[in-house]
Amino acid sequence: MTSPAAPLVRFKNVEKNFGALQVLKGITLDVAPGQVVALIGRSGSGKSTALRCVNGLEMINGGELEVCGRKLHAGKVDLLELRKDVGIVFQSYNLFPHLTVEENITLAPRKVRRIGKAEARDIAAEVLEEVGLSEKAQAYPEQLSGGQQQRVAIARSLAMRPKLILFDEVTSALDPELTGEVLKVIERLAREGMTMMLVTHEMAFARSVANTVVFMHQGRVWETGPGAMLANPVTDELRQFVGSGL
Amino acid sequence: MLGLTIEQIAYLFRGAGWTIVLSLLGFVGGTLLGLPVALGRASKSRLLRFASGVLVQLVQGIPLPVIMFVVYFGISIAGFDVPALVAAGVAMTLYSGAYLGEIWKGCILAVPRTQWEAGECLALTKTQRFIFVILPQALRIAVPPTVGFLVQIVKNTSYSVVINFFDLTYSAKVINNATYKPFTVFTIAALIYFAICFPMSLLASRFDRRLHRS
Ligand SMILES: Nc1ncnc2c1ncn2[C@@H]1O[C@H](COP(=O)(O)OP(=O)(O)OP(=O)(O)O)[C@@H](O)[C@H]1O
Ligand SMILES: [Mg+2]
């Protein structure tokens, strides 16, 4: 059993290769319950790959990775069970275009958790309220703005009652004026104590909302610390990265 | 009328009736065969891809009339005496199944891979992902080309004339032999074929436009 204080995610020297290319070169990183960890770094530094390993979309090739008490390096983990605990939201929303907002949200609770129709709709109403889109339950994704679609994607994840949510550059496809509404939702989840790992290019946001910022560089955790570290980088690489205004 | 008797014209329409029956057989059989073929062709398993691929390549590489002959005489040699309708039905099933399978494979693969991934990340099983996420989107994409292919099915039933199946083409041939009015007879046959096919083409292009608008 994991004690309450044990980390939800524990990377220990995690390595990941795509063929001959080593993308993660020994990542060590813990995420405690209730924590928000922001992954930052240049394009290609392995941020998305690290995130995708957490919910088993990618399998690691070396080291140890424990997520919600499951040892992903030990083989034979039930990935579907893992994904009931770990939600993920992508840059491209990936809503189901043939389903209404409400159906998008209730599909997994109904089919996976076998929750009844009425209860599933209650959950949908609750999570839509959380992301501020109660009035859009019967809309189709194509009728929504990008920011609204992304909030629905977050609501869809929340409806599974995950212990941990992963966010991969969820605002990168959005116009600046729509970015704010999505970030507000994430901030709210942070205040409510949701455990989150997020890859982001929004430095100000990372700084304000994350308990820990992880700067990845060339497949390694180059520098890590509280948000304030962005104001006082130790390594040249982070200084350059922050200075480049990304 | 047109130098043909009412009986002769009625005979043509009886042939047209059997053309429709054979088309329906071809479509229903083709659907039953085409679905597993599409699944096999779109599958990750190499064995399934290969097996369904062999069927598709075989059927696409052999002219339909030859398939009709092979099925018809094949069944006779095996010692069964079947009516031409059954042989033509089996041949049309093979033909439509292979082509519909290819069409539908394309529709399944046209649904973005990220949709599979989104379902996977919500802990849906593979079957649930296919049924609730992929299939409804693939079906929507499949409507225009499927309706379009129905026209091919109807027109290609005319090849069953090679095994003397009594369809519209066959009945036209018979009436022509009796009346020696090839132009009149085959023009009537052409108009009937057109009357069956044109509404379907129209429907297909309307579906196509609607799909592209949304
Ligand atoms: N499925 C894959 N197959 C092969 N190479 C991959 C695959 N996924 C990622 N890579 C490679 O791994 C490296 C790290 O990619 P990753 O997507 O993790 O970077 P990232 O830090 O998220 O970058 P970005 O900011 O551009 O999203 C890149 O060189 C990328 O080309
Ligand atoms: Mg990335």
CSV table of C-alpha atoms and ligand atoms in Angstrom, one decimal:
chain,number,residue,atom,x,y,z
A,1,MET,CA,0.0,0.0,0.0
A,2,THR,CA,1.1,3.5,-0.7
A,3,SER,CA,0.9,5.8,2.3
A,4,PRO,CA,-1.0,9.1,1.7
A,5,ALA,CA,2.3,11.1,1.5
A,6,ALA,CA,3.9,8.7,-1.0
A,7,PRO,CA,4.3,10.3,-4.5
A,8,LEU,CA,1.7,9.6,-7.1
A,9,VAL,CA,4.4,9.6,-9.8
A,10,ARG,CA,7.9,8.5,-9.3
A,11,PHE,CA,10.4,8.6,-12.1
A,12,LYS,CA,13.7,6.9,-11.3
A,13,ASN,CA,16.4,7.1,-14.0
A,14,VAL,CA,13.8,6.6,-16.6
A,15,GLU,CA,15.1,6.0,-20.1
A,16,LYS,CA,13.1,6.0,-23.3
A,17,ASN,CA,14.3,5.3,-26.9
A,18,PHE,CA,12.6,5.6,-30.2
A,19,GLY,CA,14.7,3.2,-32.2
A,20,ALA,CA,18.3,4.5,-32.0
A,21,LEU,CA,17.2,7.9,-30.7
A,22,GLN,CA,17.4,8.2,-26.9
A,23,VAL,CA,14.8,10.7,-25.9
A,24,LEU,CA,14.8,10.4,-22.2
A,25,LYS,CA,18.3,9.9,-20.7
A,26,GLY,CA,17.6,9.1,-17.1
A,27,ILE,CA,14.8,11.2,-15.7
A,28,THR,CA,14.3,11.3,-11.9
A,29,LEU,CA,11.3,13.1,-10.6
A,30,ASP,CA,8.6,12.8,-8.0
A,31,VAL,CA,5.0,14.2,-8.0
A,32,ALA,CA,3.4,14.2,-4.6
A,33,PRO,CA,-0.4,14.2,-4.2
A,34,GLY,CA,-1.9,17.7,-4.6
A,35,GLN,CA,1.2,19.0,-6.3
A,36,VAL,CA,1.4,20.8,-9.6
A,37,VAL,CA,4.5,20.1,-11.6
A,38,ALA,CA,5.3,22.1,-14.7
A,39,LEU,CA,7.6,20.7,-17.4
A,40,ILE,CA,9.3,23.3,-19.5
A,41,GLY,CA,12.0,23.1,-22.1
A,42,ARG,CA,12.9,23.5,-25.7
A,43,SER,CA,11.1,21.6,-28.5
A,44,GLY,CA,12.4,18.1,-28.7
A,45,SER,CA,13.7,18.0,-25.1
A,46,GLY,CA,11.4,15.1,-24.3
A,47,LYS,CA,8.6,16.8,-22.3
A,48,SER,CA,5.7,15.1,-24.2
A,49,THR,CA,7.4,11.8,-24.1
A,50,ALA,CA,7.9,12.0,-20.4
A,51,LEU,CA,4.2,12.8,-20.0
A,52,ARG,CA,3.1,10.0,-22.3
A,53,CYS,CA,5.1,7.5,-20.3
A,54,VAL,CA,3.1,8.4,-17.2
A,55,ASN,CA,-0.2,7.1,-18.6
A,56,GLY,CA,1.4,4.2,-20.5
A,57,LEU,CA,1.0,5.7,-24.0
A,58,GLU,CA,4.7,5.1,-24.3
A,59,MET,CA,6.6,2.3,-22.5
A,60,ILE,CA,9.9,3.1,-20.9
A,61,ASN,CA,13.1,1.2,-21.8
A,62,GLY,CA,15.1,1.7,-18.6
A,63,GLY,CA,14.8,2.8,-15.0
A,64,GLU,CA,11.7,2.7,-12.9
A,65,LEU,CA,8.4,4.5,-13.2
A,66,GLU,CA,5.7,4.1,-10.6
A,67,VAL,CA,2.3,5.8,-11.1
A,68,CYS,CA,-0.5,5.6,-8.6
A,69,GLY,CA,1.0,2.6,-7.0
A,70,ARG,CA,1.6,0.7,-10.3
A,71,LYS,CA,5.1,-0.2,-11.4
A,72,LEU,CA,5.1,0.5,-15.1
A,73,HIS,CA,8.6,-0.9,-15.5
A,74,ALA,CA,7.6,-4.3,-14.2
A,75,GLY,CA,5.6,-5.1,-17.3
A,76,LYS,CA,2.1,-6.6,-17.3
A,77,VAL,CA,0.4,-3.5,-15.9
A,78,ASP,CA,-3.2,-3.2,-16.8
A,79,LEU,CA,-3.1,0.0,-18.8
A,80,LEU,CA,-6.8,0.5,-18.8
A,81,GLU,CA,-6.9,0.4,-15.0
A,82,LEU,CA,-4.0,2.9,-14.9
A,83,ARG,CA,-6.0,5.2,-17.2
A,84,LYS,CA,-8.9,5.3,-14.9
A,85,ASP,CA,-6.6,7.0,-12.4
A,86,VAL,CA,-4.7,9.2,-14.9
A,87,GLY,CA,-6.4,11.6,-17.2
A,88,ILE,CA,-4.6,13.4,-20.1
A,89,VAL,CA,-5.5,16.5,-22.1
A,90,PHE,CA,-3.9,17.2,-25.4
A,91,GLN,CA,-3.1,20.3,-27.4
A,92,SER,CA,-5.5,19.3,-30.1
A,93,TYR,CA,-8.5,18.6,-27.7
A,94,ASN,CA,-9.4,15.4,-29.5
A,95,LEU,CA,-13.1,15.6,-28.6
A,96,PHE,CA,-15.4,13.1,-30.3
A,97,PRO,CA,-16.9,15.2,-33.1
A,98,HIS,CA,-20.0,13.0,-33.5
A,99,LEU,CA,-21.1,13.3,-29.9
A,100,THR,CA,-22.5,16.2,-28.0
A,101,VAL,CA,-20.5,17.8,-25.2
A,102,GLU,CA,-22.5,15.8,-22.6
A,103,GLU,CA,-22.1,12.6,-24.5
A,104,ASN,CA,-18.3,13.2,-24.8
A,105,ILE,CA,-18.2,13.5,-21.1
A,106,THR,CA,-20.5,10.6,-20.1
A,107,LEU,CA,-19.1,8.0,-22.6
A,108,ALA,CA,-16.2,6.8,-20.5
A,109,PRO,CA,-17.9,7.0,-17.1
A,110,ARG,CA,-20.8,4.9,-18.5
A,111,LYS,CA,-18.8,2.4,-20.5
A,112,VAL,CA,-15.8,2.1,-18.3
A,113,ARG,CA,-17.1,2.8,-14.8
A,114,ARG,CA,-20.6,1.4,-15.7
A,115,ILE,CA,-22.3,4.3,-14.2
A,116,GLY,CA,-26.1,4.7,-14.9
A,117,LYS,CA,-27.3,7.3,-17.4
A,118,ALA,CA,-28.9,9.7,-14.9
A,119,GLU,CA,-25.9,9.6,-12.6
A,120,ALA,CA,-23.5,10.1,-15.5
A,121,ARG,CA,-25.5,13.2,-16.6
A,122,ASP,CA,-25.2,14.6,-13.0
A,123,ILE,CA,-21.4,14.1,-13.2
A,124,ALA,CA,-21.4,15.8,-16.6
A,125,ALA,CA,-23.4,18.8,-15.2
A,126,GLU,CA,-20.9,19.0,-12.3
A,127,VAL,CA,-17.7,19.0,-14.4
A,128,LEU,CA,-19.2,21.4,-16.9
A,129,GLU,CA,-20.0,23.7,-14.1
A,130,GLU,CA,-16.4,23.4,-13.0
A,131,VAL,CA,-15.1,24.5,-16.4
A,132,GLY,CA,-17.8,27.1,-16.8
A,133,LEU,CA,-19.7,25.6,-19.7
A,134,SER,CA,-23.0,24.4,-18.2
A,135,GLU,CA,-25.0,25.9,-21.0
A,136,LYS,CA,-23.1,24.0,-23.7
A,137,ALA,CA,-24.0,20.4,-22.7
A,138,GLN,CA,-26.1,19.8,-25.8
A,139,ALA,CA,-23.7,21.5,-28.3
A,140,TYR,CA,-21.4,19.7,-30.7
A,141,PRO,CA,-17.7,20.3,-30.5
A,142,GLU,CA,-17.6,22.0,-33.9
A,143,GLN,CA,-20.0,24.7,-32.5
A,144,LEU,CA,-17.5,25.7,-29.8
A,145,SER,CA,-14.5,27.9,-29.8
A,146,GLY,CA,-11.1,26.3,-29.3
A,147,GLY,CA,-10.9,27.5,-25.7
A,148,GLN,CA,-14.4,26.0,-25.0
A,149,GLN,CA,-13.4,22.7,-26.7
A,150,GLN,CA,-10.3,22.5,-24.6
A,151,ARG,CA,-12.4,23.1,-21.4
A,152,VAL,CA,-14.7,20.4,-22.5
A,153,ALA,CA,-11.7,18.1,-22.9
A,154,ILE,CA,-10.7,18.9,-19.4
A,155,ALA,CA,-14.2,18.3,-18.1
A,156,ARG,CA,-14.2,14.9,-19.9
A,157,SER,CA,-11.0,14.0,-18.1
A,158,LEU,CA,-12.4,15.2,-14.8
A,159,ALA,CA,-15.6,13.1,-15.2
A,160,MET,CA,-13.5,9.9,-14.7
A,161,ARG,CA,-12.5,11.2,-11.3
A,162,PRO,CA,-8.8,10.8,-11.9
A,163,LYS,CA,-6.1,11.0,-9.2
A,164,LEU,CA,-3.8,12.8,-11.6
A,165,ILE,CA,-4.3,14.8,-14.8
A,166,LEU,CA,-1.6,15.3,-17.4
A,167,PHE,CA,-1.7,18.4,-19.6
A,168,ASP,CA,0.4,18.6,-22.8
A,169,GLU,CA,0.6,22.2,-24.1
A,170,VAL,CA,-3.2,22.6,-23.8
A,171,THR,CA,-3.1,26.2,-24.7
A,172,SER,CA,-0.6,26.1,-27.6
A,173,ALA,CA,-3.3,25.9,-30.3
A,174,LEU,CA,-5.3,28.8,-28.8
A,175,ASP,CA,-5.4,32.5,-29.6
A,176,PRO,CA,-4.0,34.5,-26.7
A,177,GLU,CA,-7.5,35.7,-25.6
A,178,LEU,CA,-8.7,32.1,-25.3
A,179,THR,CA,-5.6,30.9,-23.5
A,180,GLY,CA,-6.6,32.7,-20.3
A,181,GLU,CA,-10.0,31.0,-19.9
A,182,VAL,CA,-8.3,27.6,-20.1
A,183,LEU,CA,-5.5,28.5,-17.7
A,184,LYS,CA,-8.1,29.8,-15.2
A,185,VAL,CA,-9.7,26.4,-15.2
A,186,ILE,CA,-6.3,24.7,-14.5
A,187,GLU,CA,-5.6,27.3,-11.7
A,188,ARG,CA,-8.9,26.4,-10.1
A,189,LEU,CA,-8.2,22.7,-10.2
A,190,ALA,CA,-4.8,23.5,-8.6
A,191,ARG,CA,-6.5,25.3,-5.8
A,192,GLU,CA,-8.9,22.4,-5.3
A,193,GLY,CA,-5.9,20.1,-4.8
A,194,MET,CA,-5.9,18.2,-8.0
A,195,THR,CA,-2.5,16.6,-8.8
A,196,MET,CA,-1.3,17.7,-12.2
A,197,MET,CA,1.7,17.5,-14.5
A,198,LEU,CA,1.7,20.0,-17.2
A,199,VAL,CA,3.9,20.8,-20.2
A,200,THR,CA,3.6,24.5,-20.9
A,201,HIS,CA,5.2,27.3,-22.7
A,202,GLU,CA,3.4,29.9,-20.5
A,203,MET,CA,6.3,30.8,-18.2
A,204,ALA,CA,4.2,33.2,-16.1
A,205,PHE,CA,1.6,30.6,-15.6
A,206,ALA,CA,4.2,27.9,-14.7
A,207,ARG,CA,5.7,30.2,-12.2
A,208,SER,CA,2.5,31.1,-10.5
A,209,VAL,CA,0.6,27.8,-10.5
A,210,ALA,CA,3.3,25.2,-10.2
A,211,ASN,CA,4.7,23.9,-6.9
A,212,THR,CA,7.7,22.6,-8.9
A,213,VAL,CA,9.1,23.6,-12.2
A,214,VAL,CA,11.1,21.1,-14.1
A,215,PHE,CA,13.4,22.4,-16.9
A,216,MET,CA,14.1,19.6,-19.3
A,217,HIS,CA,17.1,19.8,-21.7
A,218,GLN,CA,18.3,17.1,-24.1
A,219,GLY,CA,16.3,14.4,-22.4
A,220,ARG,CA,17.5,15.2,-18.9
A,221,VAL,CA,16.1,17.1,-15.9
A,222,TRP,CA,18.5,20.0,-16.2
A,223,GLU,CA,17.2,22.1,-13.4
A,224,THR,CA,14.3,21.9,-11.0
A,225,GLY,CA,12.9,24.0,-8.2
A,226,PRO,CA,10.0,26.2,-7.2
A,227,GLY,CA,8.5,28.7,-9.7
A,228,ALA,CA,10.9,31.3,-8.4
A,229,MET,CA,13.8,29.5,-10.0
A,230,LEU,CA,12.7,31.0,-13.3
A,231,ALA,CA,13.8,34.4,-12.0
A,232,ASN,CA,17.2,33.1,-10.9
A,233,PRO,CA,18.3,30.3,-13.2
A,234,VAL,CA,21.4,28.4,-12.1
A,235,THR,CA,22.3,26.9,-15.4
A,236,ASP,CA,23.2,28.7,-18.6
A,237,GLU,CA,20.8,26.6,-20.5
A,238,LEU,CA,17.8,27.7,-18.4
A,239,ARG,CA,18.9,31.3,-18.4
A,240,GLN,CA,19.0,31.2,-22.2
A,241,PHE,CA,15.7,29.4,-22.4
A,242,VAL,CA,14.0,31.9,-20.1
A,243,GLY,CA,15.7,34.8,-21.9
A,244,SER,CA,14.6,33.6,-25.3
A,245,GLY,CA,11.1,34.6,-24.2
A,246,LEU,CA,9.6,31.2,-25.0
B,1,MET,CA,-46.0,0.5,-78.8
B,2,LEU,CA,-42.5,1.1,-80.4
B,3,GLY,CA,-43.2,-1.9,-82.4
B,4,LEU,CA,-43.0,-4.2,-79.4
B,5,THR,CA,-46.0,-6.0,-77.8
B,6,ILE,CA,-47.1,-5.3,-74.2
B,7,GLU,CA,-46.0,-8.8,-73.4
B,8,GLN,CA,-42.5,-8.1,-74.7
B,9,ILE,CA,-42.2,-4.9,-72.7
B,10,ALA,CA,-43.5,-6.6,-69.6
B,11,TYR,CA,-40.9,-9.3,-70.2
B,12,LEU,CA,-38.2,-6.6,-70.2
B,13,PHE,CA,-39.5,-5.2,-66.9
B,14,ARG,CA,-39.6,-8.8,-65.4
B,15,GLY,CA,-35.9,-8.9,-66.3
B,16,ALA,CA,-35.4,-5.5,-64.6
B,17,GLY,CA,-37.0,-6.9,-61.5
B,18,TRP,CA,-34.4,-9.7,-61.4
B,19,THR,CA,-31.7,-7.2,-61.9
B,20,ILE,CA,-32.9,-5.4,-58.8
B,21,VAL,CA,-33.1,-8.7,-56.9
B,22,LEU,CA,-29.6,-9.6,-57.9
B,23,SER,CA,-28.4,-6.1,-57.0
B,24,LEU,CA,-29.9,-6.5,-53.5
B,25,LEU,CA,-28.3,-9.9,-53.1
B,26,GLY,CA,-25.0,-8.4,-54.1
B,27,PHE,CA,-25.3,-5.5,-51.7
B,28,VAL,CA,-26.5,-7.5,-48.7
B,29,GLY,CA,-23.9,-10.3,-49.3
B,30,GLY,CA,-21.3,-7.7,-50.1
B,31,THR,CA,-22.0,-5.9,-46.9
B,32,LEU,CA,-21.7,-9.2,-44.9
B,33,LEU,CA,-18.4,-10.0,-46.6
B,34,GLY,CA,-17.2,-6.4,-46.8
B,35,LEU,CA,-17.4,-5.6,-43.1
B,36,PRO,CA,-15.0,-8.3,-42.0
B,37,VAL,CA,-12.8,-7.6,-45.0
B,38,ALA,CA,-12.6,-3.9,-44.0
B,39,LEU,CA,-11.8,-4.8,-40.4
B,40,GLY,CA,-9.1,-7.2,-41.6
B,41,ARG,CA,-7.6,-4.7,-44.0
B,42,ALA,CA,-7.5,-2.0,-41.3
B,43,SER,CA,-6.3,-4.4,-38.6
B,44,LYS,CA,-2.9,-4.3,-36.9
B,45,SER,CA,-2.5,-8.0,-37.3
B,46,ARG,CA,-0.4,-8.9,-40.3
B,47,LEU,CA,-2.1,-12.2,-40.8
B,48,LEU,CA,-5.6,-10.6,-41.0
B,49,ARG,CA,-4.3,-7.9,-43.3
B,50,PHE,CA,-2.7,-10.6,-45.5
B,51,ALA,CA,-5.7,-12.9,-45.6
B,52,SER,CA,-8.2,-10.2,-46.4
B,53,GLY,CA,-5.7,-8.7,-48.8
B,54,VAL,CA,-5.5,-11.9,-50.8
B,55,LEU,CA,-9.2,-12.0,-51.3
B,56,VAL,CA,-9.4,-8.3,-52.4
B,57,GLN,CA,-6.5,-8.7,-54.8
B,58,LEU,CA,-7.9,-11.9,-56.3
B,59,VAL,CA,-11.4,-10.4,-56.9
B,60,GLN,CA,-10.0,-7.1,-58.2
B,61,GLY,CA,-7.6,-9.0,-60.5
B,62,ILE,CA,-10.3,-11.1,-62.2
B,63,PRO,CA,-13.0,-9.7,-64.5
B,64,LEU,CA,-16.5,-10.1,-63.1
B,65,PRO,CA,-17.8,-12.2,-65.9
B,66,VAL,CA,-15.0,-14.7,-65.4
B,67,ILE,CA,-15.8,-14.8,-61.7
B,68,MET,CA,-19.4,-15.6,-62.7
B,69,PHE,CA,-18.2,-18.4,-64.9
B,70,VAL,CA,-15.9,-19.8,-62.3
B,71,VAL,CA,-18.6,-19.7,-59.6
B,72,TYR,CA,-21.3,-21.1,-61.8
B,73,PHE,CA,-19.3,-24.0,-63.3
B,74,GLY,CA,-17.3,-24.5,-60.0
B,75,ILE,CA,-20.5,-25.2,-58.2
B,76,SER,CA,-21.7,-27.6,-60.9
B,77,ILE,CA,-18.5,-29.5,-60.9
B,78,ALA,CA,-18.7,-29.9,-57.2
B,79,GLY,CA,-21.8,-31.8,-57.9
B,80,PHE,CA,-24.4,-29.2,-57.0
B,81,ASP,CA,-27.0,-28.1,-59.5
B,82,VAL,CA,-27.8,-24.5,-58.6
B,83,PRO,CA,-29.9,-22.0,-60.3
B,84,ALA,CA,-28.1,-19.2,-62.1
B,85,LEU,CA,-29.4,-16.8,-59.4
B,86,VAL,CA,-27.4,-18.5,-56.7
B,87,ALA,CA,-24.2,-18.5,-58.7
B,88,ALA,CA,-24.7,-14.9,-59.8
B,89,GLY,CA,-25.5,-13.9,-56.2
B,90,VAL,CA,-22.3,-15.6,-54.9
B,91,ALA,CA,-20.3,-13.9,-57.6
B,92,MET,CA,-21.8,-10.5,-56.9
B,93,THR,CA,-21.2,-11.0,-53.2
B,94,LEU,CA,-17.5,-11.7,-53.8
B,95,TYR,CA,-17.2,-8.8,-56.1
B,96,SER,CA,-19.1,-6.3,-53.9
B,97,GLY,CA,-17.5,-7.6,-50.7
B,98,ALA,CA,-14.0,-7.0,-52.0
B,99,TYR,CA,-14.7,-3.5,-53.3
B,100,LEU,CA,-16.8,-2.4,-50.3
B,101,GLY,CA,-14.2,-3.9,-48.0
B,102,GLU,CA,-11.6,-1.6,-49.6
B,103,ILE,CA,-13.9,1.4,-49.5
B,104,TRP,CA,-14.7,0.9,-45.9
B,105,LYS,CA,-11.1,0.2,-44.9
B,106,GLY,CA,-10.4,3.6,-46.2
B,107,CYS,CA,-13.2,5.1,-44.2
B,108,ILE,CA,-12.0,3.5,-41.0
B,109,LEU,CA,-8.4,4.7,-41.6
B,110,ALA,CA,-9.7,8.2,-42.4
B,111,VAL,CA,-10.7,8.7,-38.8
B,112,PRO,CA,-7.7,10.4,-37.2
B,113,ARG,CA,-5.4,8.2,-35.1
B,114,THR,CA,-5.8,10.7,-32.3
B,115,GLN,CA,-9.4,9.6,-31.9
B,116,TRP,CA,-8.3,6.1,-31.0
B,117,GLU,CA,-5.8,7.6,-28.6
B,118,ALA,CA,-8.4,9.8,-27.0
B,119,GLY,CA,-10.6,6.7,-26.4
B,120,GLU,CA,-7.6,4.8,-25.1
B,121,CYS,CA,-6.8,7.6,-22.6
B,122,LEU,CA,-10.3,7.4,-21.3
B,123,ALA,CA,-9.7,3.7,-20.5
B,124,LEU,CA,-12.2,2.5,-23.1
B,125,THR,CA,-11.3,-1.0,-24.3
B,126,LYS,CA,-10.3,-1.6,-27.9
B,127,THR,CA,-13.7,-2.8,-28.8
B,128,GLN,CA,-15.4,0.1,-27.1
B,129,ARG,CA,-13.1,2.5,-28.9
B,130,PHE,CA,-14.1,1.0,-32.2
B,131,ILE,CA,-17.8,0.8,-31.6
B,132,PHE,CA,-18.4,4.1,-29.9
B,133,VAL,CA,-15.7,6.4,-31.3
B,134,ILE,CA,-14.4,5.1,-34.6
B,135,LEU,CA,-17.3,3.3,-36.2
B,136,PRO,CA,-19.8,6.2,-36.1
B,137,GLN,CA,-17.3,8.5,-37.7
B,138,ALA,CA,-16.3,6.0,-40.3
B,139,LEU,CA,-20.0,5.3,-41.2
B,140,ARG,CA,-20.5,9.0,-41.8
B,141,ILE,CA,-17.6,9.1,-44.2
B,142,ALA,CA,-18.7,5.8,-45.8
B,143,VAL,CA,-22.2,6.9,-46.9
B,144,PRO,CA,-21.4,8.7,-50.2
B,145,PRO,CA,-18.9,6.2,-51.6
B,146,THR,CA,-21.1,3.3,-50.6
B,147,VAL,CA,-24.2,4.8,-52.3
B,148,GLY,CA,-21.9,5.5,-55.3
B,149,PHE,CA,-20.8,1.9,-55.4
B,150,LEU,CA,-24.4,0.7,-55.4
B,151,VAL,CA,-24.6,2.1,-58.9
B,152,GLN,CA,-21.6,-0.1,-59.9
B,153,ILE,CA,-23.4,-3.1,-58.4
B,154,VAL,CA,-26.5,-2.5,-60.4
B,155,LYS,CA,-24.7,-2.0,-63.7
B,156,ASN,CA,-22.4,-4.9,-63.1
B,157,THR,CA,-25.2,-7.4,-62.5
B,158,SER,CA,-25.6,-7.3,-66.3
B,159,TYR,CA,-22.5,-9.5,-66.5
B,160,SER,CA,-24.7,-12.3,-65.2
B,161,VAL,CA,-25.9,-12.6,-68.8
B,162,VAL,CA,-22.8,-14.8,-69.4
B,163,ILE,CA,-24.3,-17.5,-67.2
B,164,ASN,CA,-27.8,-17.0,-68.7
B,165,PHE,CA,-29.2,-15.4,-65.6
B,166,PHE,CA,-32.6,-13.9,-66.5
B,167,ASP,CA,-32.0,-10.2,-65.8
B,168,LEU,CA,-32.6,-7.0,-67.8
B,169,THR,CA,-29.7,-7.5,-70.2
B,170,TYR,CA,-30.7,-11.1,-70.8
B,171,SER,CA,-34.4,-10.3,-71.3
B,172,ALA,CA,-33.4,-7.6,-73.8
B,173,LYS,CA,-31.2,-10.1,-75.7
B,174,VAL,CA,-34.2,-12.5,-75.9
B,175,ILE,CA,-36.6,-9.9,-77.1
B,176,ASN,CA,-34.1,-8.6,-79.6
B,177,ASN,CA,-33.7,-12.2,-81.0
B,178,ALA,CA,-37.4,-12.3,-81.4
B,179,THR,CA,-38.0,-8.9,-82.9
B,180,TYR,CA,-34.8,-7.9,-84.6
B,181,LYS,CA,-35.2,-4.3,-83.3
B,182,PRO,CA,-31.9,-4.0,-81.4
B,183,PHE,CA,-31.9,-0.2,-81.3
B,184,THR,CA,-35.4,0.0,-79.8
B,185,VAL,CA,-34.9,-2.9,-77.4
B,186,PHE,CA,-31.5,-1.9,-76.0
B,187,THR,CA,-32.5,1.7,-75.8
B,188,ILE,CA,-35.4,0.7,-73.6
B,189,ALA,CA,-33.0,-1.5,-71.5
B,190,ALA,CA,-30.6,1.4,-71.3
B,191,LEU,CA,-33.4,3.8,-70.1
B,192,ILE,CA,-34.5,1.3,-67.4
B,193,TYR,CA,-30.9,0.9,-66.1
B,194,PHE,CA,-30.5,4.6,-66.1
B,195,ALA,CA,-33.8,5.1,-64.3
B,196,ILE,CA,-32.5,2.8,-61.5
B,197,CYS,CA,-29.0,4.2,-61.3
B,198,PHE,CA,-29.5,7.9,-61.8
B,199,PRO,CA,-31.4,8.5,-58.5
B,200,MET,CA,-28.7,6.7,-56.6
B,201,SER,CA,-25.9,8.8,-58.3
B,202,LEU,CA,-27.9,11.9,-57.4
B,203,LEU,CA,-28.2,10.7,-53.8
B,204,ALA,CA,-24.5,10.0,-53.6
B,205,SER,CA,-23.5,13.4,-54.8
B,206,ARG,CA,-25.9,15.1,-52.5
B,207,PHE,CA,-24.5,13.1,-49.5
B,208,ASP,CA,-21.0,14.0,-50.8
B,209,ARG,CA,-21.8,17.7,-50.8
B,210,ARG,CA,-23.4,17.6,-47.4
B,211,LEU,CA,-20.3,15.8,-46.0
B,212,HIS,CA,-18.0,18.4,-47.4
B,213,ARG,CA,-20.1,21.3,-46.1
B,214,SER,CA,-20.0,20.1,-42.5
C,1,LIG,N1,6.6,8.2,-31.7
C,1,LIG,C1,7.9,8.7,-31.9
C,1,LIG,N2,8.7,8.1,-32.7
C,1,LIG,C2,9.9,8.5,-33.0
C,1,LIG,N3,10.4,9.6,-32.4
C,1,LIG,C3,9.7,10.3,-31.6
C,1,LIG,C4,8.3,9.9,-31.3
C,1,LIG,N4,7.8,10.8,-30.4
C,1,LIG,C5,8.7,11.7,-30.2
C,1,LIG,N5,9.9,11.4,-30.9
C,1,LIG,C6,11.1,12.2,-30.8
C,1,LIG,O1,11.5,12.4,-29.5
C,1,LIG,C7,12.0,13.6,-29.3
C,1,LIG,C8,11.3,14.3,-28.1
C,1,LIG,O2,10.0,14.5,-28.5
C,1,LIG,P1,8.9,15.1,-27.5
C,1,LIG,O3,7.6,15.2,-28.3
C,1,LIG,O4,8.9,14.4,-26.2
C,1,LIG,O5,9.5,16.6,-27.3
C,1,LIG,P2,8.8,17.8,-26.6
C,1,LIG,O6,9.7,18.3,-25.5
C,1,LIG,O7,7.4,17.5,-26.2
C,1,LIG,O8,8.8,18.9,-27.8
C,1,LIG,P3,7.7,20.0,-28.2
C,1,LIG,O9,7.9,21.2,-27.3
C,1,LIG,O10,8.0,20.3,-29.6
C,1,LIG,O11,6.4,19.3,-28.0
C,1,LIG,C9,11.9,14.4,-30.6
C,1,LIG,O12,13.2,14.4,-31.2
C,1,LIG,C10,10.9,13.6,-31.3
C,1,LIG,O13,11.2,13.7,-32.7
C,2,MG,MG,5.5,18.1,-26.9
